[in-house]
Short mmCIF file of C-alpha atoms in Angstrom, two decimals:
data_model
loop_
_atom_site.label_atom_id
_atom_site.label_comp_id
_atom_site.label_asym_id
_atom_site.label_seq_id
_atom_site.Cartn_x
_atom_site.Cartn_y
_atom_site.Cartn_z
CA MET A 137 124.31 91.40 84.98
CA LYS A 138 124.40 89.93 81.47
CA SER A 139 122.61 86.63 81.35
CA LYS A 140 120.37 84.40 79.28
CA LEU A 141 118.12 83.93 82.29
CA LYS A 142 114.38 84.33 81.79
CA TYR A 143 114.51 87.41 84.01
CA ILE A 144 116.57 89.13 86.66
CA LEU A 145 115.49 90.92 89.85
CA ARG A 146 116.59 94.55 90.13
CA CYS A 147 116.32 96.80 93.17
CA THR A 148 114.32 99.91 92.32
CA LEU A 149 116.48 102.00 94.68
CA CYS A 150 120.12 100.96 94.33
CA GLY A 151 119.90 99.06 91.04
CA LYS A 152 121.52 95.87 92.34
CA ASP A 153 120.66 92.80 90.25
CA TYR A 154 119.87 89.29 91.46
CA GLU A 155 119.37 86.01 89.64
CA PRO A 156 115.86 84.49 89.67
CA ASP A 157 114.81 83.31 93.11
CA PRO A 158 111.13 82.60 93.88
CA PHE A 159 111.72 83.25 97.58
CA ARG A 160 113.66 86.53 97.33
CA LEU A 161 111.49 89.46 98.37
CA CYS A 162 113.96 92.28 99.03
CA CYS A 163 117.40 93.73 98.33
CA ASP A 164 120.32 92.73 100.55
CA GLU A 165 121.85 96.20 100.59
CA GLU A 166 121.42 98.34 103.69
CA HIS A 167 119.14 101.16 102.59
CA GLU A 168 115.56 102.29 103.02
CA PRO A 169 112.75 99.87 102.03
CA SER A 170 112.43 99.22 98.31
CA LEU A 171 110.75 96.89 95.85
CA LEU A 172 112.55 94.53 93.51
CA ARG A 173 111.40 94.61 89.91
CA ALA A 174 111.55 91.81 87.34
CA VAL A 175 113.57 92.76 84.24
CA TYR A 176 112.96 90.65 81.15
CA PRO A 177 115.68 90.41 78.47
CA ASN A 178 112.90 89.83 75.93
CA GLU A 179 111.68 93.42 75.65
CA LYS A 180 109.43 92.65 72.67
CA LEU A 181 106.29 90.95 73.93
CA GLU A 182 105.36 87.84 71.93
CA VAL A 183 101.84 86.70 72.70
CA LYS A 184 101.79 82.89 72.93
CA GLU A 185 98.31 82.05 71.63
CA ASN A 186 99.01 78.34 72.13
CA LEU A 187 99.36 78.70 75.91
CA PRO A 188 96.33 78.62 78.23
CA GLY A 189 94.64 81.71 79.60
CA LEU A 190 96.88 84.37 81.14
CA PHE A 191 100.02 82.37 80.30
CA ARG A 192 99.81 83.63 76.72
CA TYR A 193 101.72 86.57 78.22
CA ILE A 194 104.40 84.33 79.74
CA ASP A 195 107.16 86.50 78.19
CA TRP A 196 106.49 89.09 80.89
CA LEU A 197 105.85 86.73 83.79
CA PRO A 198 108.70 85.56 86.08
CA VAL A 199 107.99 81.88 85.45
CA ASP A 200 109.51 79.07 83.40
CA ARG A 201 106.39 76.91 83.27
CA TYR A 202 102.67 77.38 82.85
CA LEU A 203 99.65 75.97 84.67
CA GLU A 204 96.35 74.96 83.15
CA THR A 205 93.82 77.80 83.31
CA GLU A 206 91.26 79.37 81.03
CA GLY A 207 91.18 82.64 82.93
CA LYS A 208 92.65 85.94 81.69
CA PRO A 209 91.61 89.58 81.55
CA ILE A 210 89.08 90.41 78.83
CA THR A 211 89.32 93.88 77.27
CA TYR A 212 86.45 95.24 75.19
CA GLN A 213 85.32 98.66 74.00
CA SER A 214 82.33 99.99 75.90
CA LYS A 215 79.35 101.34 73.98
CA ASN A 216 76.59 102.04 76.49
CA LEU A 217 78.59 103.29 79.48
CA ALA A 218 80.86 105.21 77.11
CA HIS A 219 77.86 106.89 75.47
CA HIS A 220 76.36 107.71 78.88
CA LEU A 221 79.62 109.40 79.95
CA GLY A 222 80.25 111.06 76.59
CA LEU A 223 83.47 109.15 75.91
CA ASP A 224 84.55 107.90 72.47
CA HIS A 225 87.27 105.45 73.51
CA LEU A 226 86.37 103.84 76.82
CA PHE A 227 87.67 100.28 77.19
CA ILE A 228 86.67 97.91 79.96
CA CYS A 229 89.30 95.51 81.27
CA PHE A 230 86.95 92.92 82.72
CA ASN A 231 88.19 90.49 85.36
CA GLY A 232 85.51 88.08 86.44
CA TYR A 233 82.92 85.62 85.21
CA TRP A 234 80.90 86.50 82.11
CA PRO A 235 80.35 83.55 79.76
CA GLU A 236 78.96 85.67 76.93
CA ARG A 237 82.29 87.50 76.69
CA ASP A 238 84.43 84.39 77.33
CA ALA A 239 85.46 85.84 80.70
CA ASP A 240 86.32 82.85 82.86
CA LEU A 241 88.10 83.92 86.03
CA SER A 242 86.28 81.37 88.17
CA THR A 243 86.85 83.33 91.39
CA CYS A 244 85.35 86.46 89.79
CA SER A 245 88.46 88.48 90.65
CA PHE A 246 91.70 89.67 89.05
CA LYS A 247 93.48 88.25 92.09
CA GLU A 248 93.48 85.01 90.09
CA LEU A 249 96.02 86.76 87.85
CA GLU A 250 98.34 86.85 90.89
CA ALA A 251 97.75 83.31 92.09
CA PHE A 252 98.72 81.42 88.95
CA PRO A 253 102.10 83.14 88.31
CA ILE A 254 103.06 82.96 91.99
CA LEU A 255 102.27 79.24 92.14
CA ALA A 256 103.95 78.54 88.78
CA ARG A 257 107.09 80.25 90.09
CA ILE A 258 107.34 78.06 93.20
CA PRO A 259 109.43 74.89 92.62
CA GLU A 260 107.23 71.84 92.14
CA ASP A 261 109.15 69.90 94.80
CA ASN A 262 108.82 72.64 97.44
CA PRO A 263 107.78 70.87 100.69
CA LYS A 264 106.59 73.93 102.63
CA THR A 265 103.11 75.39 103.01
CA LEU A 266 102.37 78.74 101.39
CA VAL A 267 100.86 81.38 103.71
CA VAL A 268 98.66 84.24 102.48
CA ALA A 269 96.76 86.86 104.48
CA SER A 270 93.75 88.33 102.74
CA ALA A 271 90.69 90.53 103.07
CA GLY A 272 88.77 88.32 100.64
CA ASN A 273 89.48 88.21 96.90
CA THR A 274 93.15 87.21 97.13
CA GLY A 275 92.32 84.47 99.63
CA ARG A 276 89.53 83.10 97.44
CA ALA A 277 91.81 83.04 94.41
CA PHE A 278 94.67 81.24 96.16
CA ALA A 279 92.39 78.81 98.01
CA THR A 280 90.65 77.85 94.77
CA VAL A 281 93.80 77.45 92.69
CA CYS A 282 95.77 75.65 95.42
CA SER A 283 92.83 73.31 95.98
CA LYS A 284 92.69 72.54 92.26
CA LEU A 285 96.45 71.91 92.04
CA LYS A 286 96.75 70.13 95.44
CA ILE A 287 99.29 72.68 96.72
CA PRO A 288 99.53 72.98 100.55
CA PHE A 289 98.10 76.36 101.49
CA CYS A 290 97.27 78.30 104.66
CA LEU A 291 94.93 81.27 104.42
CA VAL A 292 94.48 83.88 107.16
CA ILE A 293 91.43 86.15 106.97
CA PRO A 294 89.27 88.32 109.26
CA GLU A 295 86.30 86.29 110.48
CA GLN A 296 83.91 89.01 109.29
CA ASN A 297 85.10 88.36 105.70
CA LEU A 298 84.59 84.57 105.66
CA SER A 299 81.70 84.84 103.19
CA ALA A 300 84.26 85.85 100.53
CA ILE A 301 85.95 82.41 100.57
CA TRP A 302 83.93 80.28 98.18
CA SER A 303 84.45 78.15 95.10
CA LYS A 304 82.29 76.44 92.52
CA GLU A 305 84.13 73.19 93.39
CA PRO A 306 84.58 71.67 96.88
CA PHE A 307 87.86 72.63 98.55
CA ASP A 308 90.61 70.05 98.91
CA SER A 309 91.99 69.20 102.36
CA CYS A 310 95.36 70.74 101.36
CA VAL A 311 93.78 74.14 102.04
CA ARG A 312 93.62 75.36 105.64
CA LEU A 313 91.73 78.44 106.76
CA ILE A 314 92.51 80.47 109.87
CA ALA A 315 90.12 83.25 110.86
CA VAL A 316 90.80 86.20 113.13
CA GLY A 317 87.75 86.97 115.24
CA GLY A 318 86.44 89.93 117.18
CA ASN A 319 86.93 93.41 115.73
CA SER A 320 89.85 92.24 113.63
CA ASP A 321 90.62 93.54 110.15
CA TYR A 322 92.96 92.83 107.26
CA SER A 323 95.98 94.21 109.11
CA ASP A 324 95.40 91.74 111.96
CA ALA A 325 95.27 88.93 109.40
CA ILE A 326 98.57 90.17 107.93
CA ARG A 327 100.14 90.16 111.40
CA ILE A 328 99.05 86.57 112.07
CA GLY A 329 100.07 85.48 108.57
CA LYS A 330 103.57 86.87 109.12
CA ILE A 331 103.99 84.91 112.36
CA ILE A 332 102.75 81.68 110.79
CA SER A 333 104.96 82.10 107.72
CA GLU A 334 108.02 82.15 110.01
CA LEU A 335 107.12 78.81 111.63
CA GLU A 336 108.88 75.66 110.48
CA GLY A 337 107.26 74.18 107.39
CA PHE A 338 105.67 77.44 106.18
CA PHE A 339 106.76 80.32 103.91
CA PRO A 340 105.27 83.74 103.00
CA GLU A 341 103.83 84.74 99.66
CA GLY A 342 105.26 88.24 100.07
CA GLY A 343 102.44 90.59 99.04
CA ALA A 344 103.52 93.62 97.02
CA LYS A 345 107.18 92.52 97.34
CA ASN A 346 106.54 89.43 95.22
CA VAL A 347 107.27 90.29 91.58
CA ALA A 348 105.06 87.44 90.36
CA ARG A 349 102.10 89.05 92.13
CA ARG A 350 102.73 92.44 90.55
CA ASP A 351 103.48 91.12 87.06
CA GLY A 352 100.35 88.96 87.24
CA MET A 353 98.21 91.95 88.18
CA GLY A 354 99.94 93.99 85.48
CA LEU A 355 98.39 91.71 82.86
CA THR A 356 95.34 93.98 82.97
CA VAL A 357 97.41 96.70 81.28
CA VAL A 358 99.16 94.14 79.07
CA ASP A 359 95.87 92.73 77.78
CA ALA A 360 94.36 96.19 77.34
CA THR A 361 97.35 97.55 75.44
CA VAL A 362 97.60 94.51 73.17
CA THR A 363 93.84 94.59 72.50
CA ILE A 364 93.70 98.33 71.82
CA GLY A 365 96.96 98.32 69.88
CA GLU A 366 98.47 101.25 71.76
CA ILE A 367 99.27 102.41 75.27
CA PRO A 368 96.11 104.01 76.74
CA ASP A 369 96.00 107.62 77.99
CA HIS A 370 94.26 106.88 81.30
CA TYR A 371 93.88 103.92 83.66
CA PHE A 372 91.26 103.69 86.46
CA GLN A 373 91.41 101.21 89.34
CA ALA A 374 90.42 100.96 93.00
CA VAL A 375 93.35 100.16 95.31
CA GLY A 376 93.85 98.83 98.82
CA SER A 377 97.53 97.94 99.09
CA GLY A 378 98.47 100.01 96.03
CA THR A 379 99.95 96.94 94.36
CA GLY A 380 97.59 97.08 91.39
CA GLY A 381 98.60 100.65 90.61
CA ILE A 382 102.30 99.79 90.83
CA SER A 383 101.69 96.78 88.57
CA ALA A 384 99.95 98.90 85.95
CA TYR A 385 102.84 101.37 85.99
CA GLU A 386 105.48 98.63 85.62
CA ALA A 387 103.60 97.07 82.69
CA ASN A 388 103.50 100.50 81.06
CA LEU A 389 107.29 100.80 81.43
CA ARG A 390 107.73 97.48 79.64
CA PHE A 391 105.62 98.66 76.71
CA LEU A 392 107.74 101.80 76.50
CA ALA A 393 110.83 99.59 76.21
CA ASP A 394 109.02 97.41 73.64
CA GLY A 395 108.49 100.50 71.50
CA ARG A 396 105.72 99.18 69.24
CA PHE A 397 102.76 100.56 71.22
CA GLY A 398 103.65 104.24 71.49
CA ASN A 399 105.60 106.31 73.97
CA LYS A 400 102.93 107.43 76.43
CA LYS A 401 102.97 107.04 80.17
CA ILE A 402 99.51 106.04 81.30
CA LYS A 403 98.03 108.57 83.71
CA LEU A 404 97.05 106.56 86.79
CA HIS A 405 93.61 107.35 88.27
CA LEU A 406 93.40 105.36 91.50
CA CYS A 407 90.77 105.46 94.19
CA GLN A 408 89.74 104.37 97.66
CA ASN A 409 86.49 103.92 99.51
CA ILE A 410 85.54 106.80 101.85
CA PRO A 411 86.07 107.04 104.82
CA PHE A 412 89.16 104.77 104.66
CA THR A 413 91.40 106.71 102.26
CA PRO A 414 94.97 106.83 103.63
CA MET A 415 96.70 106.87 100.24
CA THR A 416 94.23 109.32 98.70
CA ASP A 417 94.68 111.68 101.64
CA ALA A 418 98.48 111.48 101.49
CA TRP A 419 98.61 112.03 97.73
CA LYS A 420 96.25 115.00 97.83
CA ALA A 421 98.37 116.49 100.61
CA GLY A 422 101.45 116.10 98.41
CA SER A 423 103.01 113.76 100.95
CA ARG A 424 105.08 110.65 100.41
CA ASP A 425 104.21 109.59 103.96
CA ILE A 426 100.84 108.31 105.05
CA THR A 427 99.40 109.87 108.20
CA ALA A 428 99.25 107.14 110.80
CA LEU A 429 95.84 106.51 112.34
CA SER A 430 95.35 104.92 115.72
CA GLU A 431 94.11 101.35 115.58
CA ILE A 432 90.74 102.49 116.92
CA GLU A 433 90.40 105.22 114.28
CA ALA A 434 91.48 102.91 111.47
CA LYS A 435 89.11 100.12 112.43
CA LYS A 436 86.23 102.57 112.78
CA SER A 437 86.82 103.84 109.24
CA ILE A 438 87.27 100.33 107.86
CA SER A 439 84.00 99.19 109.43
CA GLN A 440 82.14 101.84 107.41
CA VAL A 441 83.30 100.99 103.89
CA SER A 442 81.45 98.68 101.51
CA ALA A 443 84.61 97.59 99.64
CA LYS A 444 86.38 95.69 102.43
CA VAL A 445 89.09 94.48 100.05
CA LEU A 446 90.43 98.04 99.84
CA THR A 447 91.36 98.31 103.52
CA ASN A 448 95.08 97.66 103.89
CA ARG A 449 96.49 99.77 106.74
CA ASN A 450 100.08 99.27 105.51
CA PRO A 451 100.01 99.83 101.75
CA ALA A 452 103.00 99.84 99.39
CA TYR A 453 102.88 103.60 99.04
CA SER A 454 105.99 105.25 100.49
CA LEU A 455 108.81 102.79 99.75
CA ALA A 456 111.13 103.03 96.74
CA GLY A 457 109.37 101.63 93.68
CA GLY A 458 106.02 102.06 95.43
CA LEU A 459 102.78 103.78 94.56
CA TYR A 460 103.86 107.33 95.38
CA GLU A 461 106.62 107.14 92.78
CA ALA A 462 104.27 105.63 90.17
CA LEU A 463 101.72 108.40 90.71
CA ALA A 464 104.42 111.07 90.58
CA ASP A 465 105.94 109.75 87.35
CA THR A 466 102.56 109.57 85.60
CA GLU A 467 101.17 112.80 87.07
CA GLY A 468 98.43 110.63 88.47
CA GLU A 469 95.26 111.33 90.43
CA MET A 470 93.65 109.76 93.47
CA TYR A 471 89.98 109.87 94.40
CA GLY A 472 87.78 109.18 97.37
CA VAL A 473 84.47 107.47 96.54
CA THR A 474 81.61 107.07 99.00
CA ASN A 475 79.58 103.89 99.50
CA ASP A 476 76.60 105.65 97.92
CA GLU A 477 78.62 106.70 94.86
CA SER A 478 79.97 103.17 94.53
CA GLU A 479 76.52 101.60 94.75
CA LYS A 480 75.06 103.99 92.18
CA ALA A 481 78.00 103.26 89.87
CA ARG A 482 77.48 99.50 90.28
CA ILE A 483 73.80 99.82 89.38
CA LEU A 484 74.66 102.00 86.40
CA PHE A 485 77.34 99.58 85.15
CA GLU A 486 75.04 96.56 85.40
CA LYS A 487 72.22 98.41 83.66
CA LEU A 488 74.38 99.67 80.80
CA GLU A 489 76.96 96.91 80.37
CA GLY A 490 74.87 93.91 81.43
CA ILE A 491 76.85 92.33 84.27
CA ASP A 492 77.11 92.82 88.04
CA VAL A 493 80.31 94.21 89.55
CA SER A 494 81.81 94.21 93.04
CA PRO A 495 81.88 97.16 95.47
CA ALA A 496 85.57 97.74 94.63
CA ALA A 497 84.75 97.88 90.91
CA GLY A 498 81.94 100.26 91.83
CA VAL A 499 84.51 102.50 93.52
CA ALA A 500 86.62 102.54 90.33
CA THR A 501 83.58 103.31 88.18
CA GLY A 502 82.60 106.04 90.62
CA ALA A 503 86.08 107.57 90.26
CA LEU A 504 85.70 107.52 86.46
CA ILE A 505 82.39 109.39 86.80
CA GLN A 506 84.07 111.96 89.08
CA ALA A 507 86.89 112.44 86.57
CA VAL A 508 84.47 113.00 83.69
CA GLU A 509 82.43 115.50 85.69
CA ALA A 510 85.61 117.36 86.71
CA GLY A 511 86.90 117.50 83.13
CA LYS A 512 90.04 115.50 83.95
CA ILE A 513 89.76 113.31 80.86
CA GLY A 514 89.01 114.24 77.28
CA LYS A 515 86.15 112.93 75.17
CA LYS A 516 88.54 111.39 72.65
CA ASP A 517 91.13 110.09 75.14
CA THR A 518 91.73 106.34 75.31
CA ILE A 519 90.63 105.19 78.76
CA VAL A 520 90.87 101.80 80.48
CA LEU A 521 88.56 101.06 83.40
CA ASN A 522 89.79 98.05 85.35
CA ILE A 523 86.79 96.12 86.64
CA THR A 524 88.79 94.11 89.16
CA SER A 525 86.02 91.74 90.24
CA ALA A 526 82.64 91.01 88.72
CA GLY A 527 80.12 88.36 87.76
CA TYR A 528 79.50 87.04 91.27
CA LYS A 529 75.73 87.25 90.87
CA ARG A 530 76.01 85.42 87.55
CA MET A 531 78.29 82.79 89.10
CA ARG A 532 75.71 82.07 91.82
CA GLN A 533 73.05 81.62 89.12
CA ASP A 534 75.17 79.12 87.19
CA TYR A 535 76.81 77.13 90.03
CA PRO A 536 76.12 76.07 93.62
CA LEU A 537 78.93 77.61 95.66
CA HIS A 538 81.01 75.85 98.31
CA TYR A 539 82.18 77.90 101.30
CA LEU A 540 85.40 77.15 103.17
CA LYS A 541 85.00 76.80 106.92
CA PRO A 542 87.82 77.84 109.28
CA ASP A 543 90.05 75.23 110.89
CA LEU A 544 90.91 77.69 113.65
CA VAL A 545 89.54 81.00 114.91
CA PHE A 546 91.88 83.23 116.91
CA LYS A 547 90.90 86.05 119.19
CA PRO A 548 92.97 89.24 118.78
CA GLU A 549 94.56 88.72 122.20
CA GLU A 550 95.82 85.31 121.06
CA ILE A 551 98.06 86.81 118.36
CA GLU A 552 101.27 85.61 120.00
CA PRO A 553 103.86 83.33 118.32
CA ASP A 554 103.82 80.62 121.02
CA ILE A 555 100.02 80.40 121.09
CA LEU A 556 99.78 80.40 117.30
CA GLU A 557 102.40 77.68 116.91
CA GLN A 558 100.80 75.46 119.53
CA ARG A 559 97.30 75.69 118.06
CA ILE A 560 98.39 75.41 114.43
CA THR A 561 100.54 72.39 115.17
CA SER A 562 97.55 70.74 116.82
CA VAL A 563 95.55 70.79 113.58
CA SER A 564 98.43 70.09 111.16
#
């Protein structure tokens, strides 16, 4: 499809192309599940220093407009943690709040990198309400940004994760919060979110299938590569849905097409929080398919992890264009990190680098420590550690936080379309 469009959507399985459509999430052809990928005619990245925050990388975002934001990833070369681990070229891609380094993701999470491109891609005159299911960080990012921009938004989250939905500014009434009570987890929130998104007046964000989400998350690799001046050798990140790993891989492919930053494929080092490690277990077993756990087994494992944001029971692993293929193409690694290892890594990072990090970032740092101890990375290799969320402790010191209270709380047995529609309509 030859076109002067900003981008096209291409199926990663059959190669069919589609014109830009903010609501298209999948290929129309009858074949196994696959992801669409944004293809940008402008293969040479031009950093737009005059645009705000993350939109300086608008060339590789599927949007035609930008939104006002100061936030972007901040990449810097580590000295203290690098010295401690015996590494010469360790770079930290920091996503959070850290005024001394001009890090200003106000929700302290790289999920803000998803929210802005997704919202900029939606037509300004769209009358429907966006629906997002979240385990915490994604919900906080979307609730904060939608509140700021007065965009109608419905968030679905497990009741046990409500403490994750906060902002340094009061939330606008355009944001509605629905909690799932009892022993519910992220997968229950996804199930409710799907039902709500199919009701009249609502539409789904799309998760891993939304190219704006993936290309926003991929800005961690974009910023790191631009800052370093070359494609890194290794990339470390904790994953729940796998979307961040796919995003890093796709950004790497774009730099290979650009040609000015080298010809390396970044080796993906991805990790999960023990005992909930479905993707790690599948990859280590050499399997494209994840072993299905019973709901009871899954929820028991999820209840034991400290990084709740890493607990998606239906990750984007097996499908075409998914995480399995990204790991295979980069000869990647996956790790399991215990709560204790994560906590020790968090303490070490704060002591050496000077800022607090989240449990998920602790998992990623723990995986880096494992890789060094196992000799999987070289002393002189260029390594990027993605600190996906950090600075929460510092944010609480600098601002009083406002917590969003739920408009509705559903019991698991109430997850039925008729009941949901009736109760949601009553508070609309």
